[in-house]
Amino acid sequence: MSDLIDDPAEGLNAPEFTVTEISGAVKRTIESSFSRVRVRGEIGRVSMPRSGHVYLDLKDDRSVLSAVIWKGVAGRLQTQPEEGMEVVATGKLTTFGGQSKYQMVIEDIAPAGMGALMAMLEKRKKTLEAEGLFDPGRKKELPYLPEVIGVITSPSGAVIRDILHRLRDRFPRKVLLWPVAVQGAKCAPEVTRAIEGFNAMMSGGAIPRPDLLIVARGGGSIEDLWGFNEEIVARAAAASDIPLISAVGHETDTTLIDFASDMRAPTPTAAAELAVPVRLELLGWVGEQEARLARALSQSINQRQQRLRDLARALPNPQALVDQASQKFDFTGGRLAPALQKAVQVKRLALEKRAAPLQGATLAQRIRHEDTRLKSMARRLASGLSSNTKTQRRVYDKTAQRLRPLALKQEVDRKKTAFSALSQRLSISALNQTNTWRNRIDALERLHQTLGYKETLKRGYAVVRSQDHIVTSKVEAEKATELEIEFQDGRLATGPSASPKPSRKAKPSPPKPDQGSLF
């Protein structure tokens, strides 16, 4: 710190620093002494603001160390910090001058041993189980014979070869491989994207959408399989619309994706066996069903033939039934022709009888007679209508002359009635408005009396005046030569010139109509 030391003032031995200078000196000292440290402790408070940085506390049974993980580092961490997890943090110590505190800038963080990993795994499992992601009721049934199978695994491992070999032996199917990292920091995000990518495919597209998914990986330690214990992988498996088989590790290995998937296979080979049936077994079963169907069909045909023969023996001879109907038809057809000829003759005679009066001079005479009769009736009708019209007009004029004065009187009476009703309505409205104003004034007067100081005097208080000035303090009362005290029932004067005065009673107010109390 020699660069900060100035020449001391005359008579003083200690140099003077600014706040910024001393803060910078402390910062450089701490960073140079603790440029890279590894700290083991339990994660306490964890804060993730919108900036993307992560602020947390590392603590043990006696001390607390504030720490920060910058946004760029937080996105690359394989293990995300969780409250209560015991970790080993790697980074450097520095200071934050704005608050005069020191803190640790974490560059990497890892669980502190197998116990911390298992504790964190158990905590995640309980959280996801509480949300219902492991509920057996939401698991989907696997298709019996999928057309396309999507496999999510490493393309260079033995897992994909085992799966393809087992599918080829049992029942060859189309396989779509989505290559992913099955270990390390890239494992969880790549597996998540693979599951979501297969679900995003459209049916009938250029690349067929799988009917079944298999997430597979060989065995390994818990650290090697940790990518399949990440929360994003478990949530992606639970949200998959395509049925999913989890085949991660060996039979004794258990990861979170095993609980979230629709079916867990102990090994990748077993996943292929769960995905498809055995083709030869199906062929044998189909052959057996075919033989049973042929036997059942033959037996059914024989039974129906026997039943038909039994029913045929009970039926009458068809030729005999036809002969009887043919004989009846011949008999009826022989009678039809004479009956038609006779009916025609009868109709012809009736027509000739009706046509005889309409022929010759008889028809013309009847027409002239009817014409003369109609003209006579028309003349009589016209005369009667003319006479009746004149008579009705005279009667109408006389009636109108009698009714005109009566109608005028009725109109005047109706106008008087309407005017009286309107006057009555106006009187009632004016009276109601006046009563409303009077009630409002009375209520305000009662409120004024209630809030006035007269009511306060009735409760035992008094007003002290000095020469018409209200005294509000002891000092003013001591200076005043004469005081006048007003009580509820009158005023009392004090001082040298005080003389008894008759008490003044409040002038009784005129009685008011009972309007009720607002309080």
Coordinates of C-alpha atoms in Angstrom, one line a residue:
M1 CA 0.0 0.0 0.0
S2 CA 3.0 2.3 -0.4
D3 CA 1.4 3.9 -3.4
L4 CA -1.4 5.2 -1.2
I5 CA 0.8 6.7 1.4
D6 CA 1.3 10.4 1.0
D7 CA 3.6 12.6 3.0
P8 CA 2.0 13.0 6.4
A9 CA 1.1 16.4 7.5
E10 CA 3.5 18.1 9.8
G11 CA 3.1 16.8 13.3
L12 CA 1.1 13.6 12.3
N13 CA 2.4 10.1 11.8
A14 CA -0.7 8.4 10.2
P15 CA -1.5 8.9 6.5
E16 CA -5.0 9.8 5.3
F17 CA -7.1 7.7 2.8
T18 CA -10.3 8.3 1.0
V19 CA -13.1 5.7 1.3
T20 CA -12.6 4.5 -2.3
E21 CA -8.8 4.2 -1.7
I22 CA -9.1 2.1 1.4
S23 CA -11.9 0.0 -0.2
G24 CA -9.7 -0.7 -3.3
A25 CA -6.7 -1.6 -1.1
V26 CA -8.8 -4.1 0.8
K27 CA -10.2 -5.6 -2.4
R28 CA -6.7 -6.1 -3.9
T29 CA -5.4 -7.6 -0.7
I30 CA -8.2 -10.2 -0.4
E31 CA -8.2 -11.1 -4.1
S32 CA -4.4 -11.6 -4.2
S33 CA -4.5 -13.8 -1.0
F34 CA -7.6 -15.8 -2.0
S35 CA -7.5 -15.9 -5.8
R36 CA -8.7 -19.5 -6.0
V37 CA -10.3 -21.3 -3.1
R38 CA -12.6 -24.3 -2.5
V39 CA -15.2 -23.9 0.2
R40 CA -17.4 -26.7 1.6
G41 CA -20.7 -25.8 3.2
E42 CA -24.4 -26.0 3.2
I43 CA -26.4 -23.7 0.8
G44 CA -28.7 -21.4 2.7
R45 CA -30.6 -18.6 1.1
V46 CA -30.8 -18.8 -2.7
S47 CA -31.9 -15.8 -4.8
M48 CA -32.4 -15.7 -8.6
P49 CA -33.4 -12.2 -9.7
R50 CA -34.3 -11.3 -13.3
S51 CA -30.8 -10.3 -14.1
G52 CA -29.8 -14.0 -14.3
H53 CA -27.2 -13.9 -11.6
V54 CA -27.6 -16.3 -8.6
Y55 CA -27.0 -15.0 -5.1
L56 CA -26.6 -17.6 -2.2
D57 CA -25.2 -18.2 1.2
L58 CA -22.6 -20.8 2.2
K59 CA -22.9 -21.7 5.9
D60 CA -21.7 -24.1 8.5
D61 CA -22.6 -24.3 12.2
R62 CA -20.8 -21.0 13.1
S63 CA -20.4 -18.7 10.0
V64 CA -22.1 -17.6 6.8
L65 CA -20.3 -16.6 3.6
S66 CA -22.1 -14.6 0.9
A67 CA -21.5 -15.9 -2.6
V68 CA -22.6 -15.0 -6.2
I69 CA -22.7 -16.9 -9.5
W70 CA -22.6 -14.7 -12.5
K71 CA -25.2 -15.3 -15.2
G72 CA -22.7 -16.7 -17.8
V73 CA -21.4 -19.3 -15.2
A74 CA -24.8 -20.2 -13.9
G75 CA -26.0 -21.4 -17.3
R76 CA -23.0 -23.8 -17.6
L77 CA -23.2 -25.4 -14.2
Q78 CA -23.9 -29.1 -14.2
T79 CA -25.4 -28.9 -10.7
Q80 CA -27.8 -26.1 -9.9
P81 CA -27.7 -24.8 -6.3
E82 CA -30.6 -25.7 -4.1
E83 CA -31.3 -24.7 -0.5
G84 CA -30.1 -27.2 2.0
M85 CA -27.7 -29.0 -0.3
E86 CA -24.1 -29.6 0.9
V87 CA -21.7 -28.6 -1.8
V88 CA -18.0 -27.8 -2.6
A89 CA -17.8 -24.4 -4.3
T90 CA -14.7 -23.3 -6.3
G91 CA -14.0 -19.7 -7.0
K92 CA -12.3 -16.6 -5.5
L93 CA -12.9 -14.1 -2.7
T94 CA -13.5 -10.5 -3.4
T95 CA -15.2 -7.5 -1.9
F96 CA -18.3 -5.4 -2.6
G97 CA -17.4 -1.8 -1.8
G98 CA -21.0 -0.6 -2.0
Q99 CA -21.8 -2.5 1.2
S100 CA -18.4 -2.9 2.8
K101 CA -18.7 -6.7 2.7
Y102 CA -16.7 -9.6 1.2
Q103 CA -18.1 -12.4 -0.9
M104 CA -17.2 -15.4 -2.9
V105 CA -17.5 -15.4 -6.7
I106 CA -18.3 -19.1 -7.5
E107 CA -17.0 -20.5 -10.8
D108 CA -18.0 -24.2 -10.2
I109 CA -20.2 -26.0 -7.7
A110 CA -20.5 -29.7 -7.0
P111 CA -22.3 -31.9 -4.4
A112 CA -20.1 -32.8 -1.4
G113 CA -20.0 -36.6 -1.8
M114 CA -22.5 -39.3 -2.4
G115 CA -24.7 -38.4 0.6
A116 CA -25.3 -34.9 -0.8
L117 CA -26.3 -36.3 -4.2
M118 CA -28.7 -38.8 -2.7
A119 CA -30.2 -36.1 -0.5
M120 CA -30.8 -33.8 -3.4
L121 CA -32.2 -36.7 -5.5
E122 CA -34.6 -37.6 -2.7
K123 CA -35.7 -33.9 -2.4
R124 CA -36.4 -33.7 -6.1
K125 CA -38.3 -36.9 -6.1
K126 CA -40.6 -35.8 -3.3
T127 CA -41.2 -32.5 -5.1
L128 CA -42.1 -34.0 -8.4
E129 CA -44.2 -36.8 -6.7
A130 CA -46.2 -34.1 -4.9
E131 CA -47.0 -32.5 -8.2
G132 CA -48.4 -35.8 -9.5
L133 CA -45.8 -36.5 -12.2
F134 CA -45.3 -40.0 -10.9
D135 CA -49.0 -40.8 -10.6
P136 CA -49.8 -44.2 -12.2
G137 CA -53.2 -42.9 -13.4
R138 CA -51.5 -40.5 -15.9
K139 CA -49.2 -43.1 -17.5
K140 CA -50.2 -44.0 -21.1
E141 CA -50.5 -47.6 -22.4
L142 CA -47.8 -48.7 -24.9
P143 CA -48.9 -49.5 -28.4
Y144 CA -49.0 -53.3 -29.2
L145 CA -47.2 -53.0 -32.5
P146 CA -45.7 -49.6 -33.2
E147 CA -44.9 -48.7 -36.8
V148 CA -42.1 -46.3 -35.9
I149 CA -39.9 -46.3 -32.8
G150 CA -37.9 -43.3 -31.7
V151 CA -34.7 -44.1 -29.8
I152 CA -32.9 -41.4 -27.7
T153 CA -29.3 -42.5 -26.9
S154 CA -25.7 -42.1 -27.9
P155 CA -25.1 -43.2 -31.6
S156 CA -21.6 -44.6 -30.8
G157 CA -22.4 -46.9 -27.8
A158 CA -23.4 -50.5 -27.6
V159 CA -26.9 -49.6 -26.5
I160 CA -28.3 -48.7 -29.9
R161 CA -26.8 -51.9 -31.4
D162 CA -28.4 -54.0 -28.7
I163 CA -31.8 -52.4 -29.3
L164 CA -31.6 -52.8 -33.1
H165 CA -30.5 -56.4 -32.9
R166 CA -33.3 -57.3 -30.5
L167 CA -35.9 -55.5 -32.7
R168 CA -34.6 -57.4 -35.7
D169 CA -34.9 -60.7 -34.0
R170 CA -38.4 -60.1 -32.5
F171 CA -40.2 -57.9 -35.1
P172 CA -38.4 -55.6 -37.5
R173 CA -39.7 -52.0 -37.2
K174 CA -38.7 -48.5 -38.5
V175 CA -36.3 -46.9 -36.0
L176 CA -35.5 -43.1 -35.7
L177 CA -32.4 -42.3 -33.8
W178 CA -31.9 -39.0 -32.0
P179 CA -28.3 -38.8 -31.0
V180 CA -27.6 -37.2 -27.5
A181 CA -24.9 -37.1 -24.9
V182 CA -25.7 -39.6 -22.2
Q183 CA -23.2 -38.3 -19.7
G184 CA -22.0 -34.9 -18.6
A185 CA -23.3 -31.4 -18.6
K186 CA -24.9 -31.7 -22.0
C187 CA -26.9 -34.8 -21.2
A188 CA -30.0 -33.3 -19.6
P189 CA -30.7 -30.5 -22.1
E190 CA -30.1 -32.7 -25.1
V191 CA -32.3 -35.5 -23.8
T192 CA -35.0 -32.9 -23.0
R193 CA -34.8 -31.4 -26.5
A194 CA -35.0 -34.9 -28.1
I195 CA -38.2 -35.8 -26.2
E196 CA -39.8 -32.5 -27.1
G197 CA -38.5 -32.7 -30.7
F198 CA -40.1 -36.1 -31.3
N199 CA -43.4 -34.9 -29.8
A200 CA -43.3 -31.8 -32.1
M201 CA -43.2 -33.9 -35.3
M202 CA -46.4 -33.9 -37.4
S203 CA -48.2 -37.1 -38.4
G204 CA -47.9 -37.7 -42.1
G205 CA -44.9 -35.5 -42.5
A206 CA -41.7 -36.1 -44.5
I207 CA -40.2 -37.8 -41.4
P208 CA -42.8 -40.1 -39.7
R209 CA -43.8 -39.4 -36.2
P210 CA -42.8 -42.2 -33.7
D211 CA -45.5 -44.2 -32.1
L212 CA -43.2 -45.1 -29.2
L213 CA -40.1 -43.5 -27.6
I214 CA -37.1 -45.3 -25.8
V215 CA -34.6 -43.4 -23.7
A216 CA -31.7 -45.7 -23.2
R217 CA -28.2 -45.7 -21.6
G218 CA -25.9 -48.3 -20.3
G219 CA -24.9 -48.7 -16.6
G220 CA -22.6 -46.4 -14.6
S221 CA -22.1 -44.6 -11.3
I222 CA -24.7 -42.2 -9.9
E223 CA -22.5 -39.3 -11.2
D224 CA -22.6 -40.8 -14.7
L225 CA -26.4 -41.2 -14.6
W226 CA -27.0 -37.8 -13.0
G227 CA -28.2 -36.2 -16.2
F228 CA -31.3 -38.4 -16.1
N229 CA -32.0 -37.2 -12.6
E230 CA -32.4 -33.6 -13.7
E231 CA -35.8 -32.0 -13.2
I232 CA -36.1 -30.9 -16.8
V233 CA -35.7 -34.4 -18.1
A234 CA -38.3 -35.8 -15.7
R235 CA -40.8 -33.1 -16.6
A236 CA -40.2 -33.6 -20.4
A237 CA -40.8 -37.4 -20.0
A238 CA -44.0 -36.8 -18.0
A239 CA -45.3 -34.2 -20.5
S240 CA -44.6 -36.5 -23.6
D241 CA -47.7 -37.3 -25.6
I242 CA -45.9 -40.3 -27.1
P243 CA -45.7 -43.3 -24.8
L244 CA -42.1 -43.5 -23.4
I245 CA -40.0 -46.4 -22.1
S246 CA -37.1 -45.6 -19.8
A247 CA -34.1 -47.9 -20.0
V248 CA -31.3 -46.1 -18.2
G249 CA -28.6 -48.1 -16.5
H250 CA -28.9 -51.7 -15.2
E251 CA -31.7 -53.2 -13.2
T252 CA -30.4 -51.9 -9.9
D253 CA -30.0 -48.3 -11.2
T254 CA -32.9 -45.9 -10.6
T255 CA -33.3 -42.4 -11.9
L256 CA -36.1 -39.8 -11.9
I257 CA -36.9 -40.5 -15.5
D258 CA -37.8 -44.1 -14.5
F259 CA -40.6 -42.7 -12.3
A260 CA -41.9 -40.2 -14.9
S261 CA -41.9 -42.5 -17.9
D262 CA -44.8 -44.7 -18.9
M263 CA -42.8 -47.9 -18.5
R264 CA -39.4 -48.7 -17.0
A265 CA -37.2 -51.4 -18.5
P266 CA -34.4 -52.9 -16.5
T267 CA -32.0 -52.8 -19.5
P268 CA -32.0 -51.4 -23.1
T269 CA -32.5 -54.9 -24.4
A270 CA -35.5 -55.4 -22.2
A271 CA -36.9 -52.1 -23.6
A272 CA -36.8 -53.5 -27.1
E273 CA -38.6 -56.6 -25.9
L274 CA -41.3 -54.4 -24.3
A275 CA -41.7 -52.4 -27.5
V276 CA -42.6 -55.1 -29.9
P277 CA -43.9 -58.7 -29.7
V278 CA -42.2 -61.8 -31.2
R279 CA -43.1 -62.1 -34.9
L280 CA -42.8 -65.9 -35.0
E281 CA -45.1 -66.2 -32.0
L282 CA -47.6 -63.9 -33.7
L283 CA -47.4 -66.0 -36.9
G284 CA -48.0 -69.2 -34.8
W285 CA -50.9 -67.6 -33.0
V286 CA -52.4 -66.4 -36.3
G287 CA -52.0 -69.9 -37.8
E288 CA -53.7 -71.4 -34.8
Q289 CA -56.5 -68.9 -34.9
E290 CA -56.9 -69.6 -38.7
A291 CA -57.3 -73.3 -38.1
R292 CA -59.8 -72.7 -35.3
L293 CA -61.8 -70.3 -37.5
A294 CA -61.8 -72.9 -40.4
R295 CA -63.1 -75.6 -38.0
A296 CA -65.7 -73.4 -36.6
L297 CA -66.9 -72.3 -40.0
S298 CA -67.1 -75.8 -41.3
Q299 CA -69.1 -76.9 -38.3
S300 CA -71.4 -73.9 -38.5
I301 CA -72.1 -74.7 -42.2
N302 CA -72.9 -78.3 -41.5
Q303 CA -75.3 -77.3 -38.7
R304 CA -77.1 -74.8 -40.9
Q305 CA -77.4 -77.4 -43.8
Q306 CA -79.0 -79.9 -41.5
R307 CA -81.3 -77.2 -40.1
L308 CA -82.3 -76.3 -43.7
R309 CA -83.0 -79.9 -44.6
D310 CA -85.2 -80.3 -41.5
L311 CA -87.2 -77.1 -42.4
A312 CA -87.6 -78.2 -46.0
R313 CA -89.3 -81.4 -45.1
A314 CA -92.0 -79.5 -43.1
L315 CA -92.8 -77.1 -46.1
P316 CA -95.7 -78.0 -48.6
N317 CA -95.0 -78.8 -52.3
P318 CA -94.4 -75.5 -54.1
Q319 CA -95.9 -76.8 -57.4
A320 CA -99.2 -77.5 -55.6
L321 CA -99.4 -74.0 -54.3
V322 CA -98.7 -72.6 -57.8
D323 CA -101.3 -74.8 -59.5
Q324 CA -104.1 -73.5 -57.2
A325 CA -103.2 -69.9 -57.8
S326 CA -103.0 -70.4 -61.6
Q327 CA -106.5 -72.0 -61.6
K328 CA -108.0 -69.1 -59.7
F329 CA -106.4 -66.7 -62.1
D330 CA -107.8 -68.4 -65.2
F331 CA -111.3 -68.4 -63.7
T332 CA -111.2 -64.8 -62.8
G333 CA -109.8 -63.8 -66.2
G334 CA -112.6 -65.5 -68.0
R335 CA -115.2 -63.5 -66.1
L336 CA -113.6 -60.2 -66.7
A337 CA -114.3 -59.6 -70.4
P338 CA -118.2 -60.1 -70.2
A339 CA -118.4 -57.9 -67.1
L340 CA -116.6 -55.0 -68.9
Q341 CA -118.9 -55.2 -71.9
K342 CA -122.0 -55.1 -69.7
A343 CA -120.7 -52.1 -67.7
V344 CA -120.0 -50.1 -71.0
Q345 CA -123.6 -50.7 -72.2
V346 CA -125.1 -49.5 -68.9
K347 CA -123.1 -46.3 -68.9
R348 CA -123.9 -45.6 -72.6
L349 CA -127.7 -45.8 -71.9
A350 CA -127.5 -43.4 -68.9
L351 CA -125.6 -40.9 -71.0
E352 CA -128.1 -40.9 -73.8
K353 CA -130.9 -40.2 -71.3
R354 CA -129.2 -37.2 -69.9
A355 CA -128.3 -35.7 -73.3
A356 CA -131.8 -35.8 -74.8
P357 CA -133.2 -32.6 -73.0
L358 CA -130.2 -30.6 -74.1
Q359 CA -130.7 -31.0 -77.9
G360 CA -132.6 -28.9 -80.4
A361 CA -134.9 -25.9 -79.7
T362 CA -135.5 -26.8 -76.1
L363 CA -132.0 -25.6 -75.1
A364 CA -132.4 -22.2 -76.8
Q365 CA -135.8 -21.5 -75.2
R366 CA -134.4 -22.2 -71.7
I367 CA -131.5 -19.8 -72.4
R368 CA -133.8 -17.0 -73.5
H369 CA -136.1 -17.5 -70.5
E370 CA -133.2 -17.3 -68.0
D371 CA -131.8 -14.2 -69.7
T372 CA -135.1 -12.3 -69.5
R373 CA -135.5 -13.3 -65.8
L374 CA -132.0 -12.1 -64.9
K375 CA -132.5 -8.7 -66.6
S376 CA -135.8 -8.1 -64.7
M377 CA -134.1 -8.9 -61.4
A378 CA -131.3 -6.4 -62.3
R379 CA -133.7 -3.5 -62.9
R380 CA -135.5 -4.1 -59.6
L381 CA -132.3 -4.3 -57.7
A382 CA -130.9 -1.0 -59.1
S383 CA -134.1 0.8 -58.2
G384 CA -134.2 -0.5 -54.7
L385 CA -130.5 0.4 -54.1
S386 CA -131.0 4.0 -55.2
S387 CA -134.1 4.5 -53.0
N388 CA -132.4 2.9 -50.0
T389 CA -129.3 5.1 -50.4
K390 CA -131.3 8.4 -50.3
T391 CA -133.2 7.2 -47.2
Q392 CA -130.0 6.3 -45.3
R393 CA -128.4 9.7 -46.2
R394 CA -131.3 11.6 -44.7
V395 CA -131.2 9.5 -41.5
Y396 CA -127.4 10.1 -41.1
D397 CA -127.8 13.9 -41.5
K398 CA -130.5 14.1 -38.8
T399 CA -128.5 11.9 -36.4
A400 CA -125.3 14.1 -36.9
Q401 CA -127.2 17.3 -36.1
R402 CA -128.4 15.8 -32.8
L403 CA -125.0 14.4 -31.8
R404 CA -122.8 17.5 -32.6
P405 CA -123.6 19.5 -29.4
L406 CA -123.3 16.4 -27.2
A407 CA -119.8 15.7 -28.6
L408 CA -118.7 19.2 -27.9
K409 CA -119.8 19.0 -24.3
Q410 CA -118.0 15.7 -23.8
E411 CA -114.8 17.2 -25.2
V412 CA -115.0 20.1 -22.7
D413 CA -115.7 17.8 -19.8
R414 CA -112.7 15.6 -20.8
K415 CA -110.4 18.7 -20.9
K416 CA -111.7 19.9 -17.4
T417 CA -111.0 16.4 -16.0
A418 CA -107.4 16.4 -17.4
F419 CA -106.8 19.9 -16.1
S420 CA -108.0 19.0 -12.6
A421 CA -105.8 15.9 -12.5
L422 CA -102.8 18.0 -13.6
S423 CA -103.4 20.6 -11.0
Q424 CA -103.7 18.0 -8.3
R425 CA -100.4 16.4 -9.3
L426 CA -98.7 19.7 -9.3
S427 CA -100.0 20.5 -5.8
I428 CA -98.9 17.1 -4.4
S429 CA -95.5 17.5 -6.0
A430 CA -95.0 21.0 -4.5
L431 CA -96.1 19.8 -1.1
N432 CA -93.7 16.9 -1.2
Q433 CA -90.8 19.1 -2.2
T434 CA -91.6 21.6 0.6
N435 CA -91.8 18.8 3.2
T436 CA -88.4 17.4 1.9
W437 CA -86.8 20.8 2.4
R438 CA -88.3 21.3 5.8
N439 CA -87.1 17.9 7.0
R440 CA -83.6 18.6 5.7
I441 CA -83.5 22.0 7.6
D442 CA -84.8 20.3 10.8
A443 CA -82.1 17.6 10.5
L444 CA -79.4 20.2 10.0
E445 CA -80.6 22.2 13.0
R446 CA -80.5 19.0 15.2
L447 CA -77.0 18.3 13.9
H448 CA -76.0 21.9 14.7
Q449 CA -77.3 21.6 18.2
T450 CA -75.6 18.2 18.7
L451 CA -72.2 19.4 17.5
G452 CA -72.4 22.8 19.3
Y453 CA -70.6 23.6 22.5
K454 CA -73.9 23.8 24.4
E455 CA -74.0 20.0 24.4
T456 CA -70.5 19.8 25.6
L457 CA -71.4 22.1 28.6
K458 CA -74.1 19.6 29.6
R459 CA -71.4 16.9 30.1
G460 CA -69.7 19.0 32.8
Y461 CA -67.4 21.3 30.9
A462 CA -67.2 25.1 31.1
V463 CA -66.1 28.0 28.9
V464 CA -63.8 30.7 30.5
R465 CA -63.9 34.2 29.0
S466 CA -62.0 37.4 29.8
Q467 CA -63.5 40.5 28.2
D468 CA -65.3 38.5 25.5
H469 CA -62.1 36.5 24.8
I470 CA -62.0 32.8 25.5
V471 CA -59.2 31.8 27.9
T472 CA -57.5 28.5 26.8
S473 CA -54.3 28.4 29.1
K474 CA -53.3 28.9 32.7
V475 CA -51.0 31.8 31.8
E476 CA -53.9 33.8 30.3
A477 CA -56.1 33.1 33.3
E478 CA -53.4 34.4 35.7
K479 CA -53.0 37.6 33.7
A480 CA -56.7 38.3 33.5
T481 CA -58.2 40.6 36.1
E482 CA -61.8 39.4 35.6
L483 CA -63.0 36.0 34.4
E484 CA -66.5 34.9 33.3
I485 CA -67.2 31.2 33.4
E486 CA -70.1 29.8 31.4
F487 CA -71.7 26.6 32.7
Q488 CA -74.6 24.6 31.3
D489 CA -77.2 26.5 33.3
G490 CA -75.7 30.1 33.2
R491 CA -72.6 32.3 33.6
L492 CA -70.5 33.1 36.7
A493 CA -68.3 36.3 36.9
T494 CA -65.1 36.3 39.1
G495 CA -62.8 39.2 40.1
P496 CA -63.0 42.5 42.0
S497 CA -66.0 43.9 40.2
A498 CA -67.9 40.6 40.2
S499 CA -71.4 40.9 41.4
P500 CA -74.0 38.2 41.5
K501 CA -76.0 38.0 38.3
P502 CA -79.1 36.1 37.8
S503 CA -78.4 33.1 35.8
R504 CA -79.5 33.2 32.2
K505 CA -81.3 30.3 31.0
A506 CA -81.3 29.4 27.4
K507 CA -84.4 30.6 25.6
P508 CA -86.6 27.6 25.0
S509 CA -86.7 26.8 21.4
P510 CA -90.1 26.4 19.8
P511 CA -91.2 22.8 19.6
K512 CA -90.3 21.0 16.5
P513 CA -92.2 18.3 14.8
D514 CA -91.0 14.8 15.7
Q515 CA -88.7 13.9 12.8
G516 CA -86.8 11.2 14.6
S517 CA -83.1 11.1 15.5
L518 CA -80.2 10.8 13.1
F519 CA -78.1 9.2 15.8

